[in-house]
């Protein structure tokens, strides 16, 4: 086996500010334009500075640590974020859509921790349970459907596969009505 010994930096004669820096014990540093691009330490931990592009499948043995978010390539306003400790969010169109809080709450359309599963929205904030394999079944829809300027609301609706209401629980002021059809 042959050995090449270098005092500090291995570089090209014509490019003195780029090369392999061996000036620190048990560490290899790759530099370009006198700026550290890659560092490998004695524990084989590797740090890469700047944007990194990897083509093909990638396997990582161990943890992958990121400071804030995973961004979809070519769609920078769609991402998975870690905005605070123990919090995960999902964003589309530049807006947060889903949040899992440190308490384990799942929020859709809100950042409030009001319930284990909380859905909020100004347009059709319904939750629907539907079986896609059975056209004759009833859908259960939890909703908050107030008519503008009214105290009457449909809270739970039971609808068939074409959307016709088959039953409901409605409120009107202080009264609650249970309807079937």
mmCIF file of C-alpha atoms in Angstrom:
data_model
loop_
_atom_site.group_PDB
_atom_site.id
_atom_site.type_symbol
_atom_site.label_atom_id
_atom_site.label_comp_id
_atom_site.label_asym_id
_atom_site.label_seq_id
_atom_site.Cartn_x
_atom_site.Cartn_y
_atom_site.Cartn_z
ATOM 1 C CA UNK A 1 0.000 0.000 0.000
ATOM 2 C CA UNK A 2 1.325 3.419 -0.959
ATOM 3 C CA UNK A 3 0.908 6.568 1.144
ATOM 4 C CA UNK A 4 0.644 10.198 0.105
ATOM 5 C CA UNK A 5 1.383 12.633 2.902
ATOM 6 C CA UNK A 6 0.073 16.202 2.877
ATOM 7 C CA UNK A 7 0.825 18.878 5.477
ATOM 8 C CA UNK A 8 -2.602 20.576 5.540
ATOM 9 C CA UNK A 9 -4.488 20.996 2.256
ATOM 10 C CA UNK A 10 -4.494 18.974 -0.951
ATOM 11 C CA UNK A 11 -5.467 21.172 -3.888
ATOM 12 C CA UNK A 12 -4.750 21.954 -7.507
ATOM 13 C CA UNK A 13 -1.852 24.248 -8.374
ATOM 14 C CA UNK A 14 -4.208 26.637 -10.172
ATOM 15 C CA UNK A 15 -6.940 26.637 -7.485
ATOM 16 C CA UNK A 16 -5.517 27.402 -4.055
ATOM 17 C CA UNK A 17 -8.847 27.997 -2.268
ATOM 18 C CA UNK A 18 -10.492 24.628 -3.090
ATOM 19 C CA UNK A 19 -9.398 21.179 -2.040
ATOM 20 C CA UNK A 20 -9.218 18.620 0.749
ATOM 21 C CA UNK A 21 -8.353 20.180 4.126
ATOM 22 C CA UNK A 22 -6.607 17.754 6.501
ATOM 23 C CA UNK A 23 -5.416 20.358 8.995
ATOM 24 C CA UNK A 24 -7.694 19.110 11.835
ATOM 25 C CA UNK A 25 -6.954 15.726 13.399
ATOM 26 C CA UNK A 26 -9.469 12.962 12.597
ATOM 27 C CA UNK A 27 -11.433 15.178 10.205
ATOM 28 C CA UNK A 28 -11.672 15.537 6.423
ATOM 29 C CA UNK A 29 -13.013 18.815 5.076
ATOM 30 C CA UNK A 30 -13.831 19.451 1.418
ATOM 31 C CA UNK A 31 -13.671 23.145 0.538
ATOM 32 C CA UNK A 32 -14.682 25.152 -2.499
ATOM 33 C CA UNK A 33 -13.909 28.872 -2.814
ATOM 34 C CA UNK A 34 -12.348 28.621 0.682
ATOM 35 C CA UNK A 35 -15.749 27.636 2.138
ATOM 36 C CA UNK A 36 -16.430 24.293 3.820
ATOM 37 C CA UNK A 37 -18.738 22.179 1.657
ATOM 38 C CA UNK A 38 -18.458 18.735 3.334
ATOM 39 C CA UNK A 39 -17.041 17.653 6.693
ATOM 40 C CA UNK A 40 -16.488 14.041 7.804
ATOM 41 C CA UNK A 41 -15.431 13.570 11.444
ATOM 42 C CA UNK A 42 -13.874 10.642 13.312
ATOM 43 C CA UNK A 43 -17.314 9.154 14.076
ATOM 44 C CA UNK A 44 -18.151 9.187 10.345
ATOM 45 C CA UNK A 45 -20.694 11.957 10.910
ATOM 46 C CA UNK A 46 -21.015 13.911 7.671
ATOM 47 C CA UNK A 47 -22.138 17.522 7.371
ATOM 48 C CA UNK A 48 -23.020 18.981 3.973
ATOM 49 C CA UNK A 49 -23.379 22.737 3.523
ATOM 50 C CA UNK A 50 -25.693 24.362 0.974
ATOM 51 C CA UNK A 51 -28.322 22.730 -1.227
ATOM 52 C CA UNK A 52 -27.782 19.047 -1.921
ATOM 53 C CA UNK A 53 -29.300 17.098 -4.781
ATOM 54 C CA UNK A 54 -29.315 13.301 -4.732
ATOM 55 C CA UNK A 55 -30.415 11.380 -7.830
ATOM 56 C CA UNK A 56 -31.968 7.935 -7.453
ATOM 57 C CA UNK A 57 -33.090 6.033 -4.377
ATOM 58 C CA UNK A 58 -31.485 6.944 -1.080
ATOM 59 C CA UNK A 59 -31.244 4.891 2.084
ATOM 60 C CA UNK A 60 -30.266 6.429 5.394
ATOM 61 C CA UNK A 61 -29.149 4.147 8.192
ATOM 62 C CA UNK A 62 -29.989 6.090 11.339
ATOM 63 C CA UNK A 63 -31.797 9.353 11.969
ATOM 64 C CA UNK A 64 -32.289 12.122 9.431
ATOM 65 C CA UNK A 65 -32.257 15.513 11.134
ATOM 66 C CA UNK A 66 -33.744 18.556 9.417
ATOM 67 C CA UNK A 67 -34.122 22.039 10.893
ATOM 68 C CA UNK A 68 -37.671 22.860 9.778
ATOM 69 C CA UNK A 69 -39.341 21.382 6.706
ATOM 70 C CA UNK A 70 -39.446 18.936 3.833
ATOM 71 C CA UNK A 71 -40.356 20.760 0.614
ATOM 72 C CA UNK A 72 -41.828 19.152 -2.488
ATOM 73 C CA UNK A 73 -39.476 19.565 -5.457
ATOM 74 C CA UNK A 74 -40.891 22.127 -7.885
ATOM 75 C CA UNK A 75 -43.770 23.030 -5.531
ATOM 76 C CA UNK A 76 -42.191 25.085 -2.759
ATOM 77 C CA UNK A 77 -45.459 25.997 -1.015
ATOM 78 C CA UNK A 78 -46.303 22.320 -0.292
ATOM 79 C CA UNK A 79 -44.374 20.899 2.642
ATOM 80 C CA UNK A 80 -44.200 18.942 5.861
ATOM 81 C CA UNK A 81 -42.959 21.150 8.694
ATOM 82 C CA UNK A 82 -41.664 20.784 12.223
ATOM 83 C CA UNK A 83 -42.353 24.393 13.368
ATOM 84 C CA UNK A 84 -41.900 23.734 17.100
ATOM 85 C CA UNK A 85 -40.831 20.918 19.384
ATOM 86 C CA UNK A 86 -43.193 17.919 19.223
ATOM 87 C CA UNK A 87 -45.314 19.535 16.467
ATOM 88 C CA UNK A 88 -45.835 18.399 12.856
ATOM 89 C CA UNK A 89 -47.747 20.394 10.240
ATOM 90 C CA UNK A 90 -48.761 19.751 6.639
ATOM 91 C CA UNK A 91 -49.056 22.701 4.255
ATOM 92 C CA UNK A 92 -50.493 23.029 0.756
ATOM 93 C CA UNK A 93 -50.803 26.193 -1.298
ATOM 94 C CA UNK A 94 -48.645 27.956 1.315
ATOM 95 C CA UNK A 95 -51.224 27.471 4.096
ATOM 96 C CA UNK A 96 -51.213 25.110 7.038
ATOM 97 C CA UNK A 97 -53.927 22.448 6.572
ATOM 98 C CA UNK A 98 -53.209 19.848 9.290
ATOM 99 C CA UNK A 99 -51.384 20.038 12.653
ATOM 100 C CA UNK A 100 -50.461 17.351 15.168
ATOM 101 C CA UNK A 101 -49.790 19.055 18.515
ATOM 102 C CA UNK A 102 -47.520 18.052 21.414
ATOM 103 C CA UNK A 103 -50.657 16.865 23.250
ATOM 104 C CA UNK A 104 -51.447 14.451 20.414
ATOM 105 C CA UNK A 105 -54.366 16.543 19.122
ATOM 106 C CA UNK A 106 -55.084 16.398 15.382
ATOM 107 C CA UNK A 107 -56.248 19.758 14.057
ATOM 108 C CA UNK A 108 -57.579 20.309 10.548
ATOM 109 C CA UNK A 109 -57.948 23.920 9.436
ATOM 110 C CA UNK A 110 -56.931 25.369 12.819
ATOM 111 C CA UNK A 111 -54.032 25.641 15.249
ATOM 112 C CA UNK A 112 -56.304 25.601 18.341
ATOM 113 C CA UNK A 113 -56.121 22.682 20.771
ATOM 114 C CA UNK A 114 -59.821 22.361 21.609
ATOM 115 C CA UNK A 115 -60.325 18.624 21.146
ATOM 116 C CA UNK A 116 -58.465 15.426 20.336
ATOM 117 C CA UNK A 117 -59.735 15.769 16.739
ATOM 118 C CA UNK A 118 -60.712 19.310 15.744
ATOM 119 C CA UNK A 119 -61.940 20.437 12.313
ATOM 120 C CA UNK A 120 -62.485 24.098 11.491
ATOM 121 C CA UNK A 121 -63.243 25.829 8.217
ATOM 122 C CA UNK A 122 -65.342 28.578 6.727
ATOM 123 C CA UNK A 123 -66.388 26.569 3.688
ATOM 124 C CA UNK A 124 -68.024 23.188 4.237
ATOM 125 C CA UNK A 125 -66.179 22.175 7.459
ATOM 126 C CA UNK A 126 -67.899 18.790 7.515
ATOM 127 C CA UNK A 127 -66.598 15.415 8.556
ATOM 128 C CA UNK A 128 -67.954 12.575 6.456
ATOM 129 C CA UNK A 129 -67.867 8.842 7.106
ATOM 130 C CA UNK A 130 -68.590 6.944 3.896
ATOM 131 C CA UNK A 131 -68.149 3.392 2.655
ATOM 132 C CA UNK A 132 -67.011 3.571 -0.976
ATOM 133 C CA UNK A 133 -68.003 -0.021 -1.877
ATOM 134 C CA UNK A 134 -71.726 0.220 -1.038
ATOM 135 C CA UNK A 135 -73.914 2.603 -3.064
ATOM 136 C CA UNK A 136 -77.019 1.971 -0.902
ATOM 137 C CA UNK A 137 -75.496 2.873 2.413
ATOM 138 C CA UNK A 138 -76.030 5.923 4.585
ATOM 139 C CA UNK A 139 -73.314 8.560 4.987
ATOM 140 C CA UNK A 140 -72.907 10.119 8.424
ATOM 141 C CA UNK A 141 -72.010 13.796 8.164
ATOM 142 C CA UNK A 142 -71.061 15.848 11.216
ATOM 143 C CA UNK A 143 -71.594 19.472 10.364
ATOM 144 C CA UNK A 144 -72.411 22.881 11.692
ATOM 145 C CA UNK A 145 -74.747 24.310 9.098
ATOM 146 C CA UNK A 146 -76.393 27.538 10.278
ATOM 147 C CA UNK A 147 -78.534 29.457 7.830
ATOM 148 C CA UNK A 148 -77.344 33.090 7.661
ATOM 149 C CA UNK A 149 -79.091 35.112 10.407
ATOM 150 C CA UNK A 150 -80.848 32.039 11.822
ATOM 151 C CA UNK A 151 -80.544 30.046 15.070
ATOM 152 C CA UNK A 152 -81.492 26.815 13.246
ATOM 153 C CA UNK A 153 -78.669 24.412 12.417
ATOM 154 C CA UNK A 154 -78.188 20.858 11.170
ATOM 155 C CA UNK A 155 -75.591 19.276 13.453
ATOM 156 C CA UNK A 156 -75.590 15.670 12.186
ATOM 157 C CA UNK A 157 -77.064 14.547 8.882
ATOM 158 C CA UNK A 158 -77.582 11.023 7.583
ATOM 159 C CA UNK A 159 -77.576 11.013 3.776
ATOM 160 C CA UNK A 160 -77.834 8.336 1.131
ATOM 161 C CA UNK A 161 -75.255 7.860 -1.643
ATOM 162 C CA UNK A 162 -76.853 10.556 -3.847
ATOM 163 C CA UNK A 163 -76.911 13.137 -1.027
ATOM 164 C CA UNK A 164 -80.595 12.966 -0.006
ATOM 165 C CA UNK A 165 -81.087 13.483 3.724
ATOM 166 C CA UNK A 166 -82.486 10.366 5.465
ATOM 167 C CA UNK A 167 -82.257 11.645 9.034
ATOM 168 C CA UNK A 168 -80.750 14.459 11.064
ATOM 169 C CA UNK A 169 -80.220 16.073 14.420
ATOM 170 C CA UNK A 170 -81.056 19.780 14.262
ATOM 171 C CA UNK A 171 -81.075 22.606 16.758
ATOM 172 C CA UNK A 172 -83.292 25.650 16.876
ATOM 173 C CA UNK A 173 -82.519 28.075 19.679
ATOM 174 C CA UNK A 174 -82.729 25.891 22.800
ATOM 175 C CA UNK A 175 -84.600 22.944 21.192
ATOM 176 C CA UNK A 176 -83.108 19.864 19.549
ATOM 177 C CA UNK A 177 -85.023 17.812 16.969
ATOM 178 C CA UNK A 178 -84.292 14.231 15.875
ATOM 179 C CA UNK A 179 -85.623 13.667 12.372
ATOM 180 C CA UNK A 180 -86.002 10.510 10.293
ATOM 181 C CA UNK A 181 -87.352 10.013 6.834
#
